[in-house]
């Protein structure tokens, strides 16, 4: 109960601070556009989309989920990615290593699902030539992501933090890749 009270207090203070800062959507978009320049390699990914993650839009409320996804713009996706990032940032903090690994695994899976959705949409938007190039870039990115996660986790080799560092690095690189794909390729 005490942990929930503390977490709620931290959340309220964070919201107040964000409100006081006047963080606008335009500033968030600018931050997102800065973040996408962090990585310039690629990944081949499964193009299945999760219909449950599709948000409804006021102008497309009568069409099916697939059509809503196809009508999303770069700004829509940047807004969604920013909201996902805020949820990560202000979500409840876990205290044990096992809980932290589970939390980071969920975070990685969430960002990976989003990356798959973005990639699937790009398959419909891009020309065959650009898609072929992106597919190769994505394959290289998978290798880069996994090698970077492994290298990072070796800092904790044999320790309880090794698996946490591996999945946390995968989650962070996947989050960055979502921003990059939207900024670089989406209309």
PDB file of N, CA, C and O in Angstrom, residues 53-114:
ATOM      1  N   UNK A  53      -3.863  -3.138 -30.758  1.00  0.00           N
ATOM      2  CA  UNK A  53      -3.072  -1.943 -30.471  1.00  0.00           C
ATOM      3  C   UNK A  53      -3.444  -0.787 -31.379  1.00  0.00           C
ATOM      4  O   UNK A  53      -2.939   0.302 -31.224  1.00  0.00           O
ATOM      5  N   UNK A  54      -4.325  -1.010 -32.330  1.00  0.00           N
ATOM      6  CA  UNK A  54      -4.711   0.031 -33.257  1.00  0.00           C
ATOM      7  C   UNK A  54      -5.616   1.027 -32.564  1.00  0.00           C
ATOM      8  O   UNK A  54      -6.615   0.659 -31.981  1.00  0.00           O
ATOM      9  N   UNK A  55      -5.259   2.300 -32.634  1.00  0.00           N
ATOM     10  CA  UNK A  55      -6.080   3.337 -32.041  1.00  0.00           C
ATOM     11  C   UNK A  55      -7.124   3.778 -33.045  1.00  0.00           C
ATOM     12  O   UNK A  55      -6.895   3.813 -34.246  1.00  0.00           O
ATOM     13  N   UNK A  56      -8.294   4.151 -32.545  1.00  0.00           N
ATOM     14  CA  UNK A  56      -9.332   4.700 -33.411  1.00  0.00           C
ATOM     15  C   UNK A  56      -9.083   6.185 -33.584  1.00  0.00           C
ATOM     16  O   UNK A  56      -8.650   6.876 -32.665  1.00  0.00           O
ATOM     17  N   UNK A  57      -9.372   6.694 -34.771  1.00  0.00           N
ATOM     18  CA  UNK A  57      -9.242   8.108 -35.046  1.00  0.00           C
ATOM     19  C   UNK A  57     -10.617   8.652 -35.356  1.00  0.00           C
ATOM     20  O   UNK A  57     -11.453   7.980 -35.938  1.00  0.00           O
ATOM     21  N   UNK A  58     -10.863   9.918 -34.963  1.00  0.00           N
ATOM     22  CA  UNK A  58     -12.170  10.526 -35.162  1.00  0.00           C
ATOM     23  C   UNK A  58     -12.603  10.483 -36.617  1.00  0.00           C
ATOM     24  O   UNK A  58     -13.751  10.212 -36.928  1.00  0.00           O
ATOM     25  N   UNK A  59     -11.684  10.727 -37.542  1.00  0.00           N
ATOM     26  CA  UNK A  59     -12.039  10.793 -38.949  1.00  0.00           C
ATOM     27  C   UNK A  59     -12.152   9.419 -39.601  1.00  0.00           C
ATOM     28  O   UNK A  59     -12.534   9.317 -40.752  1.00  0.00           O
ATOM     29  N   UNK A  60     -11.837   8.366 -38.886  1.00  0.00           N
ATOM     30  CA  UNK A  60     -11.865   7.032 -39.486  1.00  0.00           C
ATOM     31  C   UNK A  60     -12.594   6.041 -38.588  1.00  0.00           C
ATOM     32  O   UNK A  60     -12.311   4.866 -38.620  1.00  0.00           O
ATOM     33  N   UNK A  61     -13.533   6.504 -37.805  1.00  0.00           N
ATOM     34  CA  UNK A  61     -14.161   5.639 -36.813  1.00  0.00           C
ATOM     35  C   UNK A  61     -15.051   4.571 -37.433  1.00  0.00           C
ATOM     36  O   UNK A  61     -15.370   3.596 -36.770  1.00  0.00           O
ATOM     37  N   UNK A  62     -15.443   4.707 -38.685  1.00  0.00           N
ATOM     38  CA  UNK A  62     -16.332   3.721 -39.281  1.00  0.00           C
ATOM     39  C   UNK A  62     -15.611   2.690 -40.126  1.00  0.00           C
ATOM     40  O   UNK A  62     -16.242   1.793 -40.646  1.00  0.00           O
ATOM     41  N   UNK A  63     -14.295   2.805 -40.274  1.00  0.00           N
ATOM     42  CA  UNK A  63     -13.564   1.836 -41.079  1.00  0.00           C
ATOM     43  C   UNK A  63     -12.938   0.785 -40.196  1.00  0.00           C
ATOM     44  O   UNK A  63     -12.780   0.980 -38.997  1.00  0.00           O
ATOM     45  N   UNK A  64     -12.508  -0.334 -40.780  1.00  0.00           N
ATOM     46  CA  UNK A  64     -11.878  -1.421 -40.039  1.00  0.00           C
ATOM     47  C   UNK A  64     -10.518  -1.027 -39.516  1.00  0.00           C
ATOM     48  O   UNK A  64      -9.926  -0.044 -39.952  1.00  0.00           O
ATOM     49  N   UNK A  65      -9.997  -1.818 -38.572  1.00  0.00           N
ATOM     50  CA  UNK A  65      -8.711  -1.512 -37.957  1.00  0.00           C
ATOM     51  C   UNK A  65      -7.585  -1.423 -38.968  1.00  0.00           C
ATOM     52  O   UNK A  65      -6.729  -0.562 -38.863  1.00  0.00           O
ATOM     53  N   UNK A  66      -7.551  -2.312 -39.967  1.00  0.00           N
ATOM     54  CA  UNK A  66      -6.484  -2.275 -40.966  1.00  0.00           C
ATOM     55  C   UNK A  66      -6.501  -0.967 -41.731  1.00  0.00           C
ATOM     56  O   UNK A  66      -5.466  -0.395 -42.024  1.00  0.00           O
ATOM     57  N   UNK A  67      -7.698  -0.472 -42.057  1.00  0.00           N
ATOM     58  CA  UNK A  67      -7.796   0.781 -42.798  1.00  0.00           C
ATOM     59  C   UNK A  67      -7.350   1.955 -41.934  1.00  0.00           C
ATOM     60  O   UNK A  67      -6.730   2.886 -42.421  1.00  0.00           O
ATOM     61  N   UNK A  68      -7.668   1.929 -40.641  1.00  0.00           N
ATOM     62  CA  UNK A  68      -7.241   2.997 -39.754  1.00  0.00           C
ATOM     63  C   UNK A  68      -5.722   3.037 -39.700  1.00  0.00           C
ATOM     64  O   UNK A  68      -5.118   4.096 -39.791  1.00  0.00           O
ATOM     65  N   UNK A  69      -5.087   1.876 -39.556  1.00  0.00           N
ATOM     66  CA  UNK A  69      -3.625   1.807 -39.523  1.00  0.00           C
ATOM     67  C   UNK A  69      -3.051   2.403 -40.799  1.00  0.00           C
ATOM     68  O   UNK A  69      -2.099   3.164 -40.767  1.00  0.00           O
ATOM     69  N   UNK A  70      -3.632   2.082 -41.942  1.00  0.00           N
ATOM     70  CA  UNK A  70      -3.116   2.563 -43.218  1.00  0.00           C
ATOM     71  C   UNK A  70      -3.279   4.064 -43.386  1.00  0.00           C
ATOM     72  O   UNK A  70      -2.567   4.673 -44.158  1.00  0.00           O
ATOM     73  N   UNK A  71      -4.217   4.670 -42.665  1.00  0.00           N
ATOM     74  CA  UNK A  71      -4.455   6.102 -42.801  1.00  0.00           C
ATOM     75  C   UNK A  71      -3.604   6.930 -41.841  1.00  0.00           C
ATOM     76  O   UNK A  71      -3.630   8.142 -41.885  1.00  0.00           O
ATOM     77  N   UNK A  72      -2.881   6.288 -40.967  1.00  0.00           N
ATOM     78  CA  UNK A  72      -2.052   7.026 -40.013  1.00  0.00           C
ATOM     79  C   UNK A  72      -0.956   7.786 -40.738  1.00  0.00           C
ATOM     80  O   UNK A  72      -0.382   7.309 -41.703  1.00  0.00           O
ATOM     81  N   UNK A  73      -0.648   8.941 -40.205  1.00  0.00           N
ATOM     82  CA  UNK A  73       0.409   9.761 -40.768  1.00  0.00           C
ATOM     83  C   UNK A  73       1.627   9.716 -39.860  1.00  0.00           C
ATOM     84  O   UNK A  73       1.588   9.173 -38.759  1.00  0.00           O
ATOM     85  N   UNK A  74       2.694  10.328 -40.345  1.00  0.00           N
ATOM     86  CA  UNK A  74       3.918  10.409 -39.552  1.00  0.00           C
ATOM     87  C   UNK A  74       3.635  11.072 -38.200  1.00  0.00           C
ATOM     88  O   UNK A  74       4.081  10.592 -37.163  1.00  0.00           O
ATOM     89  N   UNK A  75       2.879  12.163 -38.207  1.00  0.00           N
ATOM     90  CA  UNK A  75       2.562  12.857 -36.960  1.00  0.00           C
ATOM     91  C   UNK A  75       1.768  11.971 -36.011  1.00  0.00           C
ATOM     92  O   UNK A  75       2.001  11.984 -34.799  1.00  0.00           O
ATOM     93  N   UNK A  76       0.814  11.179 -36.553  1.00  0.00           N
ATOM     94  CA  UNK A  76       0.042  10.252 -35.719  1.00  0.00           C
ATOM     95  C   UNK A  76       0.968   9.258 -35.036  1.00  0.00           C
ATOM     96  O   UNK A  76       0.834   8.974 -33.843  1.00  0.00           O
ATOM     97  N   UNK A  77       1.889   8.712 -35.803  1.00  0.00           N
ATOM     98  CA  UNK A  77       2.802   7.722 -35.238  1.00  0.00           C
ATOM     99  C   UNK A  77       3.765   8.336 -34.233  1.00  0.00           C
ATOM    100  O   UNK A  77       4.043   7.736 -33.198  1.00  0.00           O
ATOM    101  N   UNK A  78       4.280   9.516 -34.522  1.00  0.00           N
ATOM    102  CA  UNK A  78       5.169  10.154 -33.559  1.00  0.00           C
ATOM    103  C   UNK A  78       4.437  10.431 -32.246  1.00  0.00           C
ATOM    104  O   UNK A  78       4.992  10.234 -31.169  1.00  0.00           O
ATOM    105  N   UNK A  79       3.186  10.849 -32.351  1.00  0.00           N
ATOM    106  CA  UNK A  79       2.383  11.073 -31.148  1.00  0.00           C
ATOM    107  C   UNK A  79       2.202   9.760 -30.389  1.00  0.00           C
ATOM    108  O   UNK A  79       2.372   9.717 -29.162  1.00  0.00           O
ATOM    109  N   UNK A  80       1.874   8.695 -31.101  1.00  0.00           N
ATOM    110  CA  UNK A  80       1.688   7.402 -30.448  1.00  0.00           C
ATOM    111  C   UNK A  80       2.986   6.929 -29.795  1.00  0.00           C
ATOM    112  O   UNK A  80       2.971   6.447 -28.664  1.00  0.00           O
ATOM    113  N   UNK A  81       4.099   7.068 -30.492  1.00  0.00           N
ATOM    114  CA  UNK A  81       5.385   6.648 -29.931  1.00  0.00           C
ATOM    115  C   UNK A  81       5.730   7.466 -28.695  1.00  0.00           C
ATOM    116  O   UNK A  81       6.231   6.926 -27.705  1.00  0.00           O
ATOM    117  N   UNK A  82       5.457   8.762 -28.739  1.00  0.00           N
ATOM    118  CA  UNK A  82       5.708   9.613 -27.569  1.00  0.00           C
ATOM    119  C   UNK A  82       4.845   9.177 -26.387  1.00  0.00           C
ATOM    120  O   UNK A  82       5.305   9.167 -25.246  1.00  0.00           O
ATOM    121  N   UNK A  83       3.597   8.812 -26.652  1.00  0.00           N
ATOM    122  CA  UNK A  83       2.715   8.343 -25.577  1.00  0.00           C
ATOM    123  C   UNK A  83       3.218   7.024 -25.001  1.00  0.00           C
ATOM    124  O   UNK A  83       3.179   6.820 -23.777  1.00  0.00           O
ATOM    125  N   UNK A  84       3.692   6.135 -25.859  1.00  0.00           N
ATOM    126  CA  UNK A  84       4.242   4.868 -25.384  1.00  0.00           C
ATOM    127  C   UNK A  84       5.474   5.124 -24.508  1.00  0.00           C
ATOM    128  O   UNK A  84       5.656   4.491 -23.468  1.00  0.00           O
ATOM    129  N   UNK A  85       6.301   6.056 -24.928  1.00  0.00           N
ATOM    130  CA  UNK A  85       7.510   6.377 -24.178  1.00  0.00           C
ATOM    131  C   UNK A  85       7.162   6.979 -22.819  1.00  0.00           C
ATOM    132  O   UNK A  85       7.782   6.655 -21.806  1.00  0.00           O
ATOM    133  N   UNK A  86       6.157   7.850 -22.794  1.00  0.00           N
ATOM    134  CA  UNK A  86       5.708   8.437 -21.526  1.00  0.00           C
ATOM    135  C   UNK A  86       5.181   7.346 -20.595  1.00  0.00           C
ATOM    136  O   UNK A  86       5.445   7.373 -19.389  1.00  0.00           O
ATOM    137  N   UNK A  87       4.442   6.382 -21.136  1.00  0.00           N
ATOM    138  CA  UNK A  87       3.927   5.279 -20.322  1.00  0.00           C
ATOM    139  C   UNK A  87       5.079   4.477 -19.728  1.00  0.00           C
ATOM    140  O   UNK A  87       5.022   4.057 -18.567  1.00  0.00           O
ATOM    141  N   UNK A  88       6.124   4.269 -20.515  1.00  0.00           N
ATOM    142  CA  UNK A  88       7.313   3.573 -19.998  1.00  0.00           C
ATOM    143  C   UNK A  88       7.951   4.370 -18.869  1.00  0.00           C
ATOM    144  O   UNK A  88       8.308   3.833 -17.832  1.00  0.00           O
ATOM    145  N   UNK A  89       8.108   5.644 -19.109  1.00  0.00           N
ATOM    146  CA  UNK A  89       8.814   6.507 -18.166  1.00  0.00           C
ATOM    147  C   UNK A  89       8.085   6.610 -16.827  1.00  0.00           C
ATOM    148  O   UNK A  89       8.716   6.642 -15.773  1.00  0.00           O
ATOM    149  N   UNK A  90       6.766   6.676 -16.864  1.00  0.00           N
ATOM    150  CA  UNK A  90       6.012   6.912 -15.637  1.00  0.00           C
ATOM    151  C   UNK A  90       5.268   5.681 -15.141  1.00  0.00           C
ATOM    152  O   UNK A  90       4.427   5.783 -14.257  1.00  0.00           O
ATOM    153  N   UNK A  91       5.607   4.528 -15.679  1.00  0.00           N
ATOM    154  CA  UNK A  91       5.013   3.285 -15.193  1.00  0.00           C
ATOM    155  C   UNK A  91       5.570   2.925 -13.833  1.00  0.00           C
ATOM    156  O   UNK A  91       6.571   3.485 -13.376  1.00  0.00           O
ATOM    157  N   UNK A  92       4.947   1.982 -13.174  1.00  0.00           N
ATOM    158  CA  UNK A  92       5.421   1.587 -11.841  1.00  0.00           C
ATOM    159  C   UNK A  92       6.815   0.968 -11.923  1.00  0.00           C
ATOM    160  O   UNK A  92       7.112   0.219 -12.841  1.00  0.00           O
ATOM    161  N   UNK A  93       7.635   1.296 -10.957  1.00  0.00           N
ATOM    162  CA  UNK A  93       8.994   0.754 -10.910  1.00  0.00           C
ATOM    163  C   UNK A  93       8.992  -0.547 -10.107  1.00  0.00           C
ATOM    164  O   UNK A  93       8.370  -0.624  -9.051  1.00  0.00           O
ATOM    165  N   UNK A  94       9.651  -1.537 -10.629  1.00  0.00           N
ATOM    166  CA  UNK A  94       9.759  -2.822  -9.937  1.00  0.00           C
ATOM    167  C   UNK A  94      10.985  -2.794  -9.021  1.00  0.00           C
ATOM    168  O   UNK A  94      11.882  -1.967  -9.189  1.00  0.00           O
ATOM    169  N   UNK A  95      11.032  -3.743  -8.085  1.00  0.00           N
ATOM    170  CA  UNK A  95      12.123  -3.687  -7.114  1.00  0.00           C
ATOM    171  C   UNK A  95      13.065  -4.885  -7.165  1.00  0.00           C
ATOM    172  O   UNK A  95      14.240  -4.751  -6.845  1.00  0.00           O
ATOM    173  N   UNK A  96      12.594  -6.050  -7.586  1.00  0.00           N
ATOM    174  CA  UNK A  96      13.496  -7.203  -7.640  1.00  0.00           C
ATOM    175  C   UNK A  96      14.023  -7.385  -9.052  1.00  0.00           C
ATOM    176  O   UNK A  96      13.419  -6.918 -10.012  1.00  0.00           O
ATOM    177  N   UNK A  97      15.133  -8.068  -9.166  1.00  0.00           N
ATOM    178  CA  UNK A  97      15.722  -8.307 -10.483  1.00  0.00           C
ATOM    179  C   UNK A  97      14.760  -9.081 -11.373  1.00  0.00           C
ATOM    180  O   UNK A  97      14.605  -8.752 -12.554  1.00  0.00           O
ATOM    181  N   UNK A  98      14.096 -10.082 -10.818  1.00  0.00           N
ATOM    182  CA  UNK A  98      13.144 -10.876 -11.607  1.00  0.00           C
ATOM    183  C   UNK A  98      12.017  -9.988 -12.127  1.00  0.00           C
ATOM    184  O   UNK A  98      11.644 -10.060 -13.301  1.00  0.00           O
ATOM    185  N   UNK A  99      11.494  -9.113 -11.268  1.00  0.00           N
ATOM    186  CA  UNK A  99      10.429  -8.202 -11.691  1.00  0.00           C
ATOM    187  C   UNK A  99      10.932  -7.215 -12.744  1.00  0.00           C
ATOM    188  O   UNK A  99      10.227  -6.898 -13.695  1.00  0.00           O
ATOM    189  N   UNK A 100      12.148  -6.739 -12.575  1.00  0.00           N
ATOM    190  CA  UNK A 100      12.725  -5.814 -13.549  1.00  0.00           C
ATOM    191  C   UNK A 100      12.904  -6.486 -14.905  1.00  0.00           C
ATOM    192  O   UNK A 100      12.643  -5.878 -15.953  1.00  0.00           O
ATOM    193  N   UNK A 101      13.364  -7.735 -14.914  1.00  0.00           N
ATOM    194  CA  UNK A 101      13.522  -8.473 -16.171  1.00  0.00           C
ATOM    195  C   UNK A 101      12.160  -8.643 -16.838  1.00  0.00           C
ATOM    196  O   UNK A 101      12.020  -8.431 -18.051  1.00  0.00           O
ATOM    197  N   UNK A 102      11.148  -9.011 -16.072  1.00  0.00           N
ATOM    198  CA  UNK A 102       9.795  -9.159 -16.629  1.00  0.00           C
ATOM    199  C   UNK A 102       9.295  -7.839 -17.199  1.00  0.00           C
ATOM    200  O   UNK A 102       8.713  -7.799 -18.285  1.00  0.00           O
ATOM    201  N   UNK A 103       9.520  -6.747 -16.474  1.00  0.00           N
ATOM    202  CA  UNK A 103       9.075  -5.437 -16.927  1.00  0.00           C
ATOM    203  C   UNK A 103       9.774  -5.038 -18.236  1.00  0.00           C
ATOM    204  O   UNK A 103       9.140  -4.555 -19.172  1.00  0.00           O
ATOM    205  N   UNK A 104      11.088  -5.241 -18.300  1.00  0.00           N
ATOM    206  CA  UNK A 104      11.832  -4.895 -19.512  1.00  0.00           C
ATOM    207  C   UNK A 104      11.457  -5.811 -20.673  1.00  0.00           C
ATOM    208  O   UNK A 104      11.436  -5.377 -21.822  1.00  0.00           O
ATOM    209  N   UNK A 105      11.152  -7.075 -20.381  1.00  0.00           N
ATOM    210  CA  UNK A 105      10.703  -7.996 -21.428  1.00  0.00           C
ATOM    211  C   UNK A 105       9.382  -7.522 -22.003  1.00  0.00           C
ATOM    212  O   UNK A 105       9.194  -7.499 -23.232  1.00  0.00           O
ATOM    213  N   UNK A 106       8.462  -7.115 -21.147  1.00  0.00           N
ATOM    214  CA  UNK A 106       7.173  -6.575 -21.609  1.00  0.00           C
ATOM    215  C   UNK A 106       7.391  -5.305 -22.430  1.00  0.00           C
ATOM    216  O   UNK A 106       6.742  -5.103 -23.456  1.00  0.00           O
ATOM    217  N   UNK A 107       8.293  -4.457 -21.973  1.00  0.00           N
ATOM    218  CA  UNK A 107       8.604  -3.218 -22.695  1.00  0.00           C
ATOM    219  C   UNK A 107       9.183  -3.537 -24.072  1.00  0.00           C
ATOM    220  O   UNK A 107       8.778  -2.951 -25.078  1.00  0.00           O
ATOM    221  N   UNK A 108      10.117  -4.480 -24.122  1.00  0.00           N
ATOM    222  CA  UNK A 108      10.698  -4.882 -25.406  1.00  0.00           C
ATOM    223  C   UNK A 108       9.620  -5.431 -26.340  1.00  0.00           C
ATOM    224  O   UNK A 108       9.547  -5.060 -27.515  1.00  0.00           O
ATOM    225  N   UNK A 109       8.769  -6.312 -25.828  1.00  0.00           N
ATOM    226  CA  UNK A 109       7.721  -6.916 -26.663  1.00  0.00           C
ATOM    227  C   UNK A 109       6.748  -5.858 -27.175  1.00  0.00           C
ATOM    228  O   UNK A 109       6.305  -5.924 -28.324  1.00  0.00           O
ATOM    229  N   UNK A 110       6.425  -4.869 -26.343  1.00  0.00           N
ATOM    230  CA  UNK A 110       5.522  -3.786 -26.752  1.00  0.00           C
ATOM    231  C   UNK A 110       6.140  -2.986 -27.901  1.00  0.00           C
ATOM    232  O   UNK A 110       5.490  -2.728 -28.918  1.00  0.00           O
ATOM    233  N   UNK A 111       7.408  -2.609 -27.753  1.00  0.00           N
ATOM    234  CA  UNK A 111       8.075  -1.831 -28.804  1.00  0.00           C
ATOM    235  C   UNK A 111       8.291  -2.677 -30.056  1.00  0.00           C
ATOM    236  O   UNK A 111       8.204  -2.175 -31.183  1.00  0.00           O
ATOM    237  N   UNK A 112       8.537  -3.973 -29.897  1.00  0.00           N
ATOM    238  CA  UNK A 112       8.709  -4.850 -31.050  1.00  0.00           C
ATOM    239  C   UNK A 112       7.396  -4.989 -31.827  1.00  0.00           C
ATOM    240  O   UNK A 112       7.403  -4.984 -33.059  1.00  0.00           O
ATOM    241  N   UNK A 113       6.266  -5.098 -31.114  1.00  0.00           N
ATOM    242  CA  UNK A 113       4.962  -5.142 -31.798  1.00  0.00           C
ATOM    243  C   UNK A 113       4.738  -3.857 -32.587  1.00  0.00           C
ATOM    244  O   UNK A 113       4.263  -3.885 -33.724  1.00  0.00           O
ATOM    245  N   UNK A 114       5.093  -2.729 -31.990  1.00  0.00           N
ATOM    246  CA  UNK A 114       4.923  -1.453 -32.675  1.00  0.00           C
ATOM    247  C   UNK A 114       5.832  -1.369 -33.899  1.00  0.00           C
ATOM    248  O   UNK A 114       5.422  -0.890 -34.954  1.00  0.00           O
TER     249      UNK A 114
END
